Coordinates of C-alpha atoms in Angstrom, one line a residue:
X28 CA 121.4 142.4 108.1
X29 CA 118.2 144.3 108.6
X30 CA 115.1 142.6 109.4
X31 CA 112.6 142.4 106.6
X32 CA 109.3 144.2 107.0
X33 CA 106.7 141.7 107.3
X34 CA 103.3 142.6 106.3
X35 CA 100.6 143.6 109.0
X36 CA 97.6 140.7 108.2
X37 CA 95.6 141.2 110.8
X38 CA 92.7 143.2 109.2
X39 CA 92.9 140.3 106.0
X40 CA 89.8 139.1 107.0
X41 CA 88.1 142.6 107.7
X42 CA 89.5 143.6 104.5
X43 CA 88.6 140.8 102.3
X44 CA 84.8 141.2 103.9
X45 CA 85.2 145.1 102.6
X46 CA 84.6 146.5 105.9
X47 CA 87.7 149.3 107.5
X48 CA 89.5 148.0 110.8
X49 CA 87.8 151.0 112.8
X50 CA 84.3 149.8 112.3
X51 CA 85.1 145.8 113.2
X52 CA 84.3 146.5 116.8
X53 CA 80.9 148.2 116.1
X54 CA 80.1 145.5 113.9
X55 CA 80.9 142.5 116.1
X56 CA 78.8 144.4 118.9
X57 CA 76.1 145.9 116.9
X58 CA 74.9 142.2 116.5
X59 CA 74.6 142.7 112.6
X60 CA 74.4 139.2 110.6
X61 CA 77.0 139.1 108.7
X62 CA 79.2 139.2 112.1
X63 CA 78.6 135.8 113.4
X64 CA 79.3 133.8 109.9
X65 CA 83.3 133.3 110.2
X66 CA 85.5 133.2 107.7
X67 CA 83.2 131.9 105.0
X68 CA 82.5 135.1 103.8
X69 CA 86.1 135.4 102.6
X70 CA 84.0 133.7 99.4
X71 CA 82.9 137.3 97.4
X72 CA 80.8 136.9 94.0
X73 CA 84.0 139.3 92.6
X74 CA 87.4 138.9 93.1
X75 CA 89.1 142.5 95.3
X76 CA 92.1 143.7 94.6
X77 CA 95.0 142.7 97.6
X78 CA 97.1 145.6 98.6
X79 CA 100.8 144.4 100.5
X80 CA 103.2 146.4 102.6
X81 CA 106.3 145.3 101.5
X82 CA 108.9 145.1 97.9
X83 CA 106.5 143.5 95.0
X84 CA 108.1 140.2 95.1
X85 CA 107.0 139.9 98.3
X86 CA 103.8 140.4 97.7
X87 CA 103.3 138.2 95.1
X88 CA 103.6 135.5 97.7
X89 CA 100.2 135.7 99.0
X90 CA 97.3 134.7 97.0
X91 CA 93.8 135.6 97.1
X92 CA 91.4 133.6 99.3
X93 CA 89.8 130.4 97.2
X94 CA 85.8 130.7 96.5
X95 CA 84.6 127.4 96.8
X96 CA 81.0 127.0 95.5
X97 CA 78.4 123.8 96.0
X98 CA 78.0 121.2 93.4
X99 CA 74.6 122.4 92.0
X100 CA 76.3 126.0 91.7
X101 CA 75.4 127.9 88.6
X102 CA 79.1 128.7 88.6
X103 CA 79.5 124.9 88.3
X104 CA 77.0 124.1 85.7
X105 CA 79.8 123.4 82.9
X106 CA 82.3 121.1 85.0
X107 CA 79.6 119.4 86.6
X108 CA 78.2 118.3 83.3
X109 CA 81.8 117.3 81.9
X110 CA 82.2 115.2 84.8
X111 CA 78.9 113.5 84.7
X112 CA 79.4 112.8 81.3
X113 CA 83.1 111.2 81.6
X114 CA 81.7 109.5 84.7
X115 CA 79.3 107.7 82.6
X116 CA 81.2 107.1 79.6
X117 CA 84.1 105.4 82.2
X118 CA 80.6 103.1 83.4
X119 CA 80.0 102.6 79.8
X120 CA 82.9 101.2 79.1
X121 CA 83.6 99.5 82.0
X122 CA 80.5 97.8 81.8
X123 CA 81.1 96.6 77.7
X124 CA 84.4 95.4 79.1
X125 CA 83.2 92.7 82.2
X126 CA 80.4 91.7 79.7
X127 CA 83.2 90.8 76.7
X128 CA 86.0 89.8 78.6
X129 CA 84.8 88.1 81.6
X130 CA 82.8 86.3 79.5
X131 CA 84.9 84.6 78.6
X132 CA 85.8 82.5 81.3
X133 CA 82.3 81.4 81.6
X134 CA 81.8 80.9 77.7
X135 CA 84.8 78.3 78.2
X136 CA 82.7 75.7 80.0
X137 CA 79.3 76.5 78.3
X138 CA 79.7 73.6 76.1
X139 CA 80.6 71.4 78.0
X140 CA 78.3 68.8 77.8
X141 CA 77.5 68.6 74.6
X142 CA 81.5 68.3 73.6
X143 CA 82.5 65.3 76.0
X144 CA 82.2 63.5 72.7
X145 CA 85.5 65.1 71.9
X146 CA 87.2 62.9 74.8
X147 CA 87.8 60.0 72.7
X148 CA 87.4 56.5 74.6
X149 CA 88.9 53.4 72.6
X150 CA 86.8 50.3 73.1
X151 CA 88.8 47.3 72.2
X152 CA 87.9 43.6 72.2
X153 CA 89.8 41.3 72.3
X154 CA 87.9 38.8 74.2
X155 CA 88.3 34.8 72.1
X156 CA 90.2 36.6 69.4
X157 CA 93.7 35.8 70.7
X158 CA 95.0 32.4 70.8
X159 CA 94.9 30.4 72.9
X160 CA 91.4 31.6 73.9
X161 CA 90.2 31.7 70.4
X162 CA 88.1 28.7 71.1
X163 CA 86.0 30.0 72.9
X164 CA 82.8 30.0 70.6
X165 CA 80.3 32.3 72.2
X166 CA 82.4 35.2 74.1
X167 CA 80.5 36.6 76.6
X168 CA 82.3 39.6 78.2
X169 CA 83.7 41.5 75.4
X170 CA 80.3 41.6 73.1
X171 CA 78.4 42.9 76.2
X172 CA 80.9 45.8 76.8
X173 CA 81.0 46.9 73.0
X174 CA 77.2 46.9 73.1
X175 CA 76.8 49.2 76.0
X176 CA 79.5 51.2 74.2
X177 CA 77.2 51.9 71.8
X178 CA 74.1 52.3 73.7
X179 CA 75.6 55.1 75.4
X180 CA 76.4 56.9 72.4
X181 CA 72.6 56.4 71.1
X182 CA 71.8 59.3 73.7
X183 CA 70.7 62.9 72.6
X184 CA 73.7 65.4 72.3
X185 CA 72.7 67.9 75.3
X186 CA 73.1 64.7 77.1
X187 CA 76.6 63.9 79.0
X188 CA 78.5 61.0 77.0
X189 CA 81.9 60.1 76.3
X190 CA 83.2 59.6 72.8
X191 CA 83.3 55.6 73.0
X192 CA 85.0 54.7 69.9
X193 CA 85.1 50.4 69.2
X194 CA 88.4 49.6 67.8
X195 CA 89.3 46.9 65.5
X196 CA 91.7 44.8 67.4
X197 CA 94.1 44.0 64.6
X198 CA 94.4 48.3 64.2
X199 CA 97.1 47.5 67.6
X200 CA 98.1 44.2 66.7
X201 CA 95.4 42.3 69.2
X202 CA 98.0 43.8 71.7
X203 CA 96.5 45.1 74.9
X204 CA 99.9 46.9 75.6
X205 CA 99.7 48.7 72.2
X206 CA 96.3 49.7 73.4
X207 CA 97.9 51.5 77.0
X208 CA 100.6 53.2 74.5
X209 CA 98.0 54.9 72.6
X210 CA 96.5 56.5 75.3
X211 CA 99.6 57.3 77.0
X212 CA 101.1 59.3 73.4
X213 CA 97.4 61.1 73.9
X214 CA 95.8 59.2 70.9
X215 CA 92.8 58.3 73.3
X216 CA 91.9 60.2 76.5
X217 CA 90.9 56.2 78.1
X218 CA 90.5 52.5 76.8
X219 CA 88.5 50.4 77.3
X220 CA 90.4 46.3 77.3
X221 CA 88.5 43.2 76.8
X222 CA 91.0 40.6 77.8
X223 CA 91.3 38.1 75.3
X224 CA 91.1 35.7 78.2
X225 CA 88.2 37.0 79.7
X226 CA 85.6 34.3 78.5
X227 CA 87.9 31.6 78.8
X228 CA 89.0 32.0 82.3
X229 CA 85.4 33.1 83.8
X230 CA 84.1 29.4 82.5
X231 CA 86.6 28.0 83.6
X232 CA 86.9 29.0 87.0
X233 CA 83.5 27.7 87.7
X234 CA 83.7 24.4 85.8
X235 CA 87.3 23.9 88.3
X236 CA 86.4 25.7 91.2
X237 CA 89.5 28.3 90.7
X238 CA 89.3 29.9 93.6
X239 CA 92.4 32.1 92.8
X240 CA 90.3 33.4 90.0
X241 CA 90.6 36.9 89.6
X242 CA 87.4 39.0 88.7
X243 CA 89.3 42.3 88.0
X244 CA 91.4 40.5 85.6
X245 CA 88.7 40.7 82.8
X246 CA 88.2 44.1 81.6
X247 CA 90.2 47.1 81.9
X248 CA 90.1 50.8 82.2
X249 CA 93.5 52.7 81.3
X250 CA 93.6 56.3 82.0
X251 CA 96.3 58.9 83.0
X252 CA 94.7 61.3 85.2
X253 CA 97.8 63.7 85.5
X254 CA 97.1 65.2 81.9
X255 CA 94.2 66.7 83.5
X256 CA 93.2 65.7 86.7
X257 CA 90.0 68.2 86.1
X258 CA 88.6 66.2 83.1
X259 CA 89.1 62.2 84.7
X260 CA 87.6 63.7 88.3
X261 CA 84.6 65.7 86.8
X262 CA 83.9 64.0 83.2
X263 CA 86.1 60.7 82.8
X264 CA 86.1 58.8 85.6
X265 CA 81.8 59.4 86.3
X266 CA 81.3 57.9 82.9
X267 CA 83.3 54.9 83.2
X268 CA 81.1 54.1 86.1
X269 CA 78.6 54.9 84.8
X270 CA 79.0 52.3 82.2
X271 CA 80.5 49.8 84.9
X272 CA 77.5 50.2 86.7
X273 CA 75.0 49.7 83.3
X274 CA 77.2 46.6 82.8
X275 CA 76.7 44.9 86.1
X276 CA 73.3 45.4 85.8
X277 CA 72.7 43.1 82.1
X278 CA 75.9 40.7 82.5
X279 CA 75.2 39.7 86.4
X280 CA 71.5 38.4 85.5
X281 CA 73.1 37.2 81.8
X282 CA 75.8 35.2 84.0
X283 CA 73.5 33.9 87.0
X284 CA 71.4 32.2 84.4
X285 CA 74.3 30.6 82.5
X286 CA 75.2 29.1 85.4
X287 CA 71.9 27.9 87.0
X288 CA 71.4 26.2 83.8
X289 CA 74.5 24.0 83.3
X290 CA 73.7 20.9 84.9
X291 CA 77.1 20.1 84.5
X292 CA 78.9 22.5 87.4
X293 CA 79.2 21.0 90.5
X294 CA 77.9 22.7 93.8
X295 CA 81.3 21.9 95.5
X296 CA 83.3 24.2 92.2
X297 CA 80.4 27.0 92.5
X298 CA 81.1 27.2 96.3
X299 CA 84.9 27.3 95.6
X300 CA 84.9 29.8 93.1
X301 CA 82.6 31.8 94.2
X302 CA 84.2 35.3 92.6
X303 CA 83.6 33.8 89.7
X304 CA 80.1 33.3 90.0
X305 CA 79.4 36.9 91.9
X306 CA 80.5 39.6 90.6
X307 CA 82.1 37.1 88.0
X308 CA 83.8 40.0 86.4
X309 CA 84.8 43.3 87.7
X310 CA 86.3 46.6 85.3
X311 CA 89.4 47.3 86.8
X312 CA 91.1 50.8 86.5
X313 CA 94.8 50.9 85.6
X314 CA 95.8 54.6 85.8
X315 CA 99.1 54.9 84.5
X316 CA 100.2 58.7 85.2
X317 CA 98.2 59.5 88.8
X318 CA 98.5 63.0 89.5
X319 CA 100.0 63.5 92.5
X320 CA 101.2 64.9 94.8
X321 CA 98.7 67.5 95.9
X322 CA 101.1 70.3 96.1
X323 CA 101.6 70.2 92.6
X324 CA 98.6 71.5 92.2
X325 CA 99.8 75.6 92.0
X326 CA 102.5 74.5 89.7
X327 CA 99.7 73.7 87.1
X328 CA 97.1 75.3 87.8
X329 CA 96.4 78.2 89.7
X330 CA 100.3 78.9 90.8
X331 CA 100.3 80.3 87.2
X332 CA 98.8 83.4 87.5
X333 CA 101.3 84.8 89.7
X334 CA 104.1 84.0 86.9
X335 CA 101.8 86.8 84.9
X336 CA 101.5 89.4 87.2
X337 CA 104.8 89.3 88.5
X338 CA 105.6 89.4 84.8
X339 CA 103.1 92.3 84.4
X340 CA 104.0 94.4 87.6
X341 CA 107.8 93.9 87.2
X342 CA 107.2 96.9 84.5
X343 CA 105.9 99.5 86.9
X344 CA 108.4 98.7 89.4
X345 CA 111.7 99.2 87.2
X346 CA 110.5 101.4 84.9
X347 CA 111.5 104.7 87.1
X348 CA 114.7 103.2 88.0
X349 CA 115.5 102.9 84.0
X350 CA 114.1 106.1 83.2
X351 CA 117.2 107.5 85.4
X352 CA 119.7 107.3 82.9
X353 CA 117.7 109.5 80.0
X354 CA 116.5 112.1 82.6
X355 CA 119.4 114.8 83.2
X356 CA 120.4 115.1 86.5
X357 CA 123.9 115.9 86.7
X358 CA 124.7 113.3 83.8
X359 CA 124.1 114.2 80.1
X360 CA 121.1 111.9 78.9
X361 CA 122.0 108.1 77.6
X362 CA 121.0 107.6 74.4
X363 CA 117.9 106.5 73.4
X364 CA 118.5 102.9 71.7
X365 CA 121.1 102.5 73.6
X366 CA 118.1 102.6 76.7
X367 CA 116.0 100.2 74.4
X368 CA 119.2 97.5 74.8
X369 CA 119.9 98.2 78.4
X370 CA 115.9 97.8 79.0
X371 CA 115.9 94.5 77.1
X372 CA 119.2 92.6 78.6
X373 CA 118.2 94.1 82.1
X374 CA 114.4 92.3 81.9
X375 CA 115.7 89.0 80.7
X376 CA 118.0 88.9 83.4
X377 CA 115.3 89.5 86.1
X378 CA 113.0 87.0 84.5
X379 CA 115.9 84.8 84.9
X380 CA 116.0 85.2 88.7
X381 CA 112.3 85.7 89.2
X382 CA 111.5 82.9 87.1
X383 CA 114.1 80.9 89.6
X384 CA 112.9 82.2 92.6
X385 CA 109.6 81.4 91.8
X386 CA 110.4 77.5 91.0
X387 CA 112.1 77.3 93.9
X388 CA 108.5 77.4 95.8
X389 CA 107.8 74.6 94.2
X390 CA 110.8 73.0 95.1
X391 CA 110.5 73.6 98.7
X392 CA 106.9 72.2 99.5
X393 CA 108.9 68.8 98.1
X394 CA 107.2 68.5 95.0
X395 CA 109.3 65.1 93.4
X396 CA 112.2 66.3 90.6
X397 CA 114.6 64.1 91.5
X398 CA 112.5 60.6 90.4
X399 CA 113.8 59.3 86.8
X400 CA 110.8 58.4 84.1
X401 CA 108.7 55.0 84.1
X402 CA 107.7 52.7 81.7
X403 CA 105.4 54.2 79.7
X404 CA 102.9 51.7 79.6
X405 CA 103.1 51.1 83.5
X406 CA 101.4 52.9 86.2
X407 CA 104.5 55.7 87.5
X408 CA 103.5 57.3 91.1
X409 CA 105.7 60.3 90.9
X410 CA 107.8 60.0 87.7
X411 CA 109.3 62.8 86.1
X412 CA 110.7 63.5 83.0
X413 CA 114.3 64.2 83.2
X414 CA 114.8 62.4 86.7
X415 CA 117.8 65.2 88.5
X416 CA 117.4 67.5 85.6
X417 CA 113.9 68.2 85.5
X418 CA 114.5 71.2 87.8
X419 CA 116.7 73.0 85.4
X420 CA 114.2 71.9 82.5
X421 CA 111.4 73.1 84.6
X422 CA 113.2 76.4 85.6
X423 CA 113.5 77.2 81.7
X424 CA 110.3 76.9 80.8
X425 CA 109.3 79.5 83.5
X426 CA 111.7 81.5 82.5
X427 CA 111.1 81.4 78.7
X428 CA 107.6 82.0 79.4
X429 CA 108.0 84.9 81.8
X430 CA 109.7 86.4 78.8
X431 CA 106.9 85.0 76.6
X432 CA 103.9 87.0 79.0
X433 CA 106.2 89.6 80.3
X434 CA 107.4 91.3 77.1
X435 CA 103.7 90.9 75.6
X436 CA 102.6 93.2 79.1
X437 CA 105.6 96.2 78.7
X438 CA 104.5 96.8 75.0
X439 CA 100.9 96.7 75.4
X440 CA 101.5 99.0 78.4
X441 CA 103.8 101.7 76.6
X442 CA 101.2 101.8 74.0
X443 CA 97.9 102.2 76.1
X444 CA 99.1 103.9 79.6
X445 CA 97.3 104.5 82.3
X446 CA 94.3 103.5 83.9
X447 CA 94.0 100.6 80.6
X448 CA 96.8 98.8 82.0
X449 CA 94.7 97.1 84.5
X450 CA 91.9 96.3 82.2
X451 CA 95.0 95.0 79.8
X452 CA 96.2 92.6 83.0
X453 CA 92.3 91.6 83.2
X454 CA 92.3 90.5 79.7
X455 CA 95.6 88.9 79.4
X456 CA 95.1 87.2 82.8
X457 CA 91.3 85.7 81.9
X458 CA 92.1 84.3 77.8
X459 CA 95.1 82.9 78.9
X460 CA 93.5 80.7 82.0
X461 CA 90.6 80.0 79.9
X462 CA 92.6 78.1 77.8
X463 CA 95.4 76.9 79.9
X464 CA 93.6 75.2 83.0
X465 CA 90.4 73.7 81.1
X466 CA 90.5 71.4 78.4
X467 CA 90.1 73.3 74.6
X468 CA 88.9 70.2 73.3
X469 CA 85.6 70.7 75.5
X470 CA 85.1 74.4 74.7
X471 CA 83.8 75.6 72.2
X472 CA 85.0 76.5 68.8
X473 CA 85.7 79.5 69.1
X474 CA 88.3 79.2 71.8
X475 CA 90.8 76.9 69.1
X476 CA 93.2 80.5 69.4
X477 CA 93.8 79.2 72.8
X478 CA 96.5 76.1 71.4
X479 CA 98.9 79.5 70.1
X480 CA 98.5 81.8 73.9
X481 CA 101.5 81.2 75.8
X482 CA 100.5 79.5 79.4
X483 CA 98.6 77.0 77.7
X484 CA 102.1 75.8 76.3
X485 CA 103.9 76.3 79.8
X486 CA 101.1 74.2 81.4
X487 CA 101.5 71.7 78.7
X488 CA 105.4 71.8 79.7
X489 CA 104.9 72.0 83.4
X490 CA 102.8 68.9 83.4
X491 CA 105.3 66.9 81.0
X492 CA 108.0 67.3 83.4
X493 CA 106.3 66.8 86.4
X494 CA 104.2 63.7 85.7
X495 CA 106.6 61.7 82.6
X496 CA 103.2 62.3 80.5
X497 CA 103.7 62.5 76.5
X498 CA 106.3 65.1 76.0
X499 CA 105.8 67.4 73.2
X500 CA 108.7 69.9 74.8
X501 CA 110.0 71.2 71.4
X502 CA 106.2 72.8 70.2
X503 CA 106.0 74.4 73.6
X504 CA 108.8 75.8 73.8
X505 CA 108.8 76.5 69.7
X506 CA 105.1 78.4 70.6
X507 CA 107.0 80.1 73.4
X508 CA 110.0 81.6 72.0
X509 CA 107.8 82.6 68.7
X510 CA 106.2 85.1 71.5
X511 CA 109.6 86.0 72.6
X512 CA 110.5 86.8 69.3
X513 CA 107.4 88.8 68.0
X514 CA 107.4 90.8 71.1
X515 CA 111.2 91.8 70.8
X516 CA 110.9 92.5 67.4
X517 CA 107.7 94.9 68.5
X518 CA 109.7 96.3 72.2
X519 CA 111.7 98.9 70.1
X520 CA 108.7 100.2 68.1
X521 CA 106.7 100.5 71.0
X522 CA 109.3 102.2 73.4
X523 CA 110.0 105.0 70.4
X524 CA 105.7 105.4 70.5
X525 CA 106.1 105.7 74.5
X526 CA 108.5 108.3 74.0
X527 CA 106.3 110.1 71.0
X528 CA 103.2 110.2 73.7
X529 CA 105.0 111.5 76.6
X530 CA 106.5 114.4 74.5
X531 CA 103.4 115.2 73.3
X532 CA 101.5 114.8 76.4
X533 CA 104.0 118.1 77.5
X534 CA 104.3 120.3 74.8
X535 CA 100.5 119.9 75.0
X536 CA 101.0 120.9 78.9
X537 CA 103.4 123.5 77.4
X538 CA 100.8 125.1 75.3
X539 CA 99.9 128.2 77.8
X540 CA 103.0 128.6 79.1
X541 CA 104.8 132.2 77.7
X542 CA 108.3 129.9 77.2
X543 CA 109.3 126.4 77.1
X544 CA 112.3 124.3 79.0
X545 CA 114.9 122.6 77.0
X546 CA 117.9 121.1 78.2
X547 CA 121.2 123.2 77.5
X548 CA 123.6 120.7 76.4
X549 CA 126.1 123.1 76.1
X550 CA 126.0 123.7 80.0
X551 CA 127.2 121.5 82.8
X552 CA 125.2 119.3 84.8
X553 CA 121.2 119.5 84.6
X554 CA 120.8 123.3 83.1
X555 CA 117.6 124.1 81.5
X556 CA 116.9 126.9 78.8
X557 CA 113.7 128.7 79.0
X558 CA 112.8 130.0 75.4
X559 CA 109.8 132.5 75.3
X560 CA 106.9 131.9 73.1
X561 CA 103.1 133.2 72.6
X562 CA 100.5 131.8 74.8
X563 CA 98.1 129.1 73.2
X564 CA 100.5 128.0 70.8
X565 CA 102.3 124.5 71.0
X566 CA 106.2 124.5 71.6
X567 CA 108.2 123.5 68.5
X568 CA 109.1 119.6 68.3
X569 CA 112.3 118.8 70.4
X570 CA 115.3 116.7 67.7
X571 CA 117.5 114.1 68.1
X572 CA 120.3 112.5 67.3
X573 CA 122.0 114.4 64.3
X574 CA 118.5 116.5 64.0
X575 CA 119.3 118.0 67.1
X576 CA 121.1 121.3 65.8
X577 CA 117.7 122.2 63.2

């Protein structure tokens, strides 16, 4: 084989400056200006013409020197304002977007205070209603704490308050246990209990000298701080001592008097019951779902937010490996609903492992699933729903609501593309915390949408069969698999739009281009046919299916 002629480049640069090869020497020694300034001045104000030694398309593989130009170039007057303009728009929008949707988050607790009237506190009295005690003819526990009740209510609405609501007795049956199942089934977020012995037992215990007399026995608090540890620890629980404290400070001056001034107590019975003549009566607080342990916190909270972008990013990272089987390459293309199905059975299944994988975290920093339920009207440390099958329970709600978040993420993003997928995840992430982590009932209006967004239902679930609270399993996972079946109803339509804007997006590409590429399906393996067509002119719309011959 004879050896190809290679071109002689060494007088490129002398050329490209215009100057011949015999006169380079004189140049370089004649000290002219031009000499000394490299190979910038490649850069002309006019393109030259390139002559090659060589066959033509061997020449064609070299290319004319680039001319780069500063940004405040003349020459780049016209791209420099396109880009300053897009620049600014991007700002523009960026800017209406963190305003709108982040927002959001803060709007969530801006009315706060002025809605803690929504987290309903049943006052009940029983106090010398119930017999035996009824004789008691002057109660004077339970009037005091319906009073201060309503005292606290008489407060302006900016100010903190909870919504104390006094309860007619007979409305439970004058049956303090009634009272605990109401607020366990969510009727009430606390109660208040006036023991119907409260009275009775108090003057008693100083007219006998009981010492065994219980002060915590009188009055009750009944909560269940698992439904949401966040509203007992910052709202709940501050008010109740708050109105234990206001209590103390009328009934302990009230009660000292009382007893100073019955002749009829004896020093030796003061001395012996002395609980029951300070404090006299102390509000105890029963909490009957504590939420615990601490390590559960992820799981309902914050732990969340992963199951959405795992959801969200599980897209981008299978999408290319299904996009294999409709892009020739040796293999005639699959068809295109045929894709569609393959796309939808192969996402289930890895929401099915993810959605395992990630309760399995849970799982292994111990979090309690093997405990059976308690009592309901009993305080349960670590009670869970379903006892030994609260994992599987717990591993289905995940995974229904991976499907729930994760189908909503692949049609939003085949419809929008790239960059607004991120600002999608942005959104999706912030509305559906906003309403999932924080209490609706304390935002604002507005924010009632929040009871139909998906994670506010696998919360809901999460914290049902983690703690034994109220279980109200078959609206969240109704809710849930209504998103499952909205956004599979909606995945075909949006992967045929996916397909419709990628086409487009290349016969657009396609439009300077003297021919076009098709795929020859007449010819083996991955053959292409290049069809010629005028520049500036769009290439004719690709068929399908039985259209594919027209």
């Amino acid at each position: 084989m004879a050896p190809r002629n290679l071109p002689d480049v060494s007088g490129l640069v002398i050329a490209a400056r215009g100057e011949n090869p015999q006169n380079s020497n004189a140049d370089l020694s004649s000290g002219h200006p031009d000499s000394m300034r490299g190979s910038d001045r490649t850069v002309l104000d006019s393109p030259r013409q390139y002559e090659y030694p060589g066959d033509e398309e061997e020449a064609n593989r070299y290319e004319e020197p680039h001319r780069s130009r500063g940004f405040w170039d003349p020459s780049m007057k016209k791209i420099r304002g396109e880009v300053i303009f897009q620049w600014a728009r991007m700002l523009l929008i960026l800017s209406v977007f963190i305003i709108g949707v982040l927002s959001l988050y803060w709007a969530v607790l801006f009315h706060v205070d002025k809605n803690m009237r929504t987290l309903t506190v049943l006052v009940v009295d029983l106090d010398g209603r119930v017999a035996p005690y009824d004789y008691v003819e002057t109660p004077l526990v339970g009037p005091l704490v319906t009073d201060i009740a309503r005292q606290m209510l008489d407060v302006p609405p900016t100010q903190r308050t909870l919504g104390y609501t006094v309860v007619d007795p007979a409305q439970y049956d004058f049956n303090p246990i009634a009272v605990r199942q109401a607020v366990y089934d969510w009727h009430a977020w606390a109660a208040i209990i006036v023991n119907a012995n409260a009275t009775a037992l108090l003057q008693q215990a100083v007219a006998t000298g009981n010492a065994s007399y219980d002060p915590t026995g009188a009055v009750q608090f009944i909560i269940q701080s698992a439904r949401q540890e966040t509203n007992y620890a910052n709202y709940i629980t501050p008010q109740l001592q708050a109105l234990t404290r206001q209590f103390t400070a009328q009934f302990g001056p009230m009660w000292s008097s009382t007893v100073a001034g019955n002749s009829s107590l004896t020093r030796e019975n003061l001395v012996s019951a002395a609980a029951a003549v300070n404090p006299g009566v102390t509000p105890f607080t029963i909490d009957l779902r504590p939420f615990g342990p601490t390590s559960a916190t992820p799981s309902v909270t914050i732990g969340l937010i992963y199951l959405i972008i795992v959801a969200f990013f599980s897209y981008g990272f299978f999408l290319p490996i299904h996009m294999q089987l409709v892009t020739p390459g040796g293999h005639p293309p699959l068809r295109f609903f045929q894709l569609i199905i393959w796309r939808v059975v192969s996402t289930m299944a890895t929401y099915l492992f993810v959605s395992l994988v990630y309760s399995f975290v849970s799982l292994a920093f111990q979090i309690p699933f093997w405990p059976g339920p308690g009592p309901t009207t009993e305080p349960a440390f670590n009670a869970t729903a379903y006892g030994r099958g609260s994992f599987p329970v717990y591993w289905m709600v995940n995974f229904v609501g991976m499907n729930a978040l994760g189908f909503a993420c692949e049609n939003v993003a085949m419809i929008i593309g790239q960059p607004w997928t991120a600002a999608w995840l942005i959104f999706w992430v912030i509305t559906n915390v906003s309403t999932s982590f924080y209490s609706i009932e304390l935002a604002p209006g507005f924010f009632r949408w929040g009871y139909a967004w998906p994670l506010h239902h696998i919360v809901q679930a999460s914290r049902q069969i983690l703690f034994d609270l109220h279980s109200e399993m078959g609206l969240n996972f109704g809710v849930l698999l209504a998103w499952c079946a909205v956004n599979l109803c909606l995945f075909p339509l949006c992967c045929y739009a996916a397909r419709w804007k990628m086409e487009r997006g290349r016969r657009a590409a396609e439009r300077d281009a003297d021919s076009y590429a098709v795929h020859d399906a007449a010819a083996a393996g991955d053959q292409k046919k290049h069809v010629p067509k005028e520049k500036g002119t769009l290439p004719p719309v690709r068929k399908r299916g039985f259209m594919r011959g027209v």
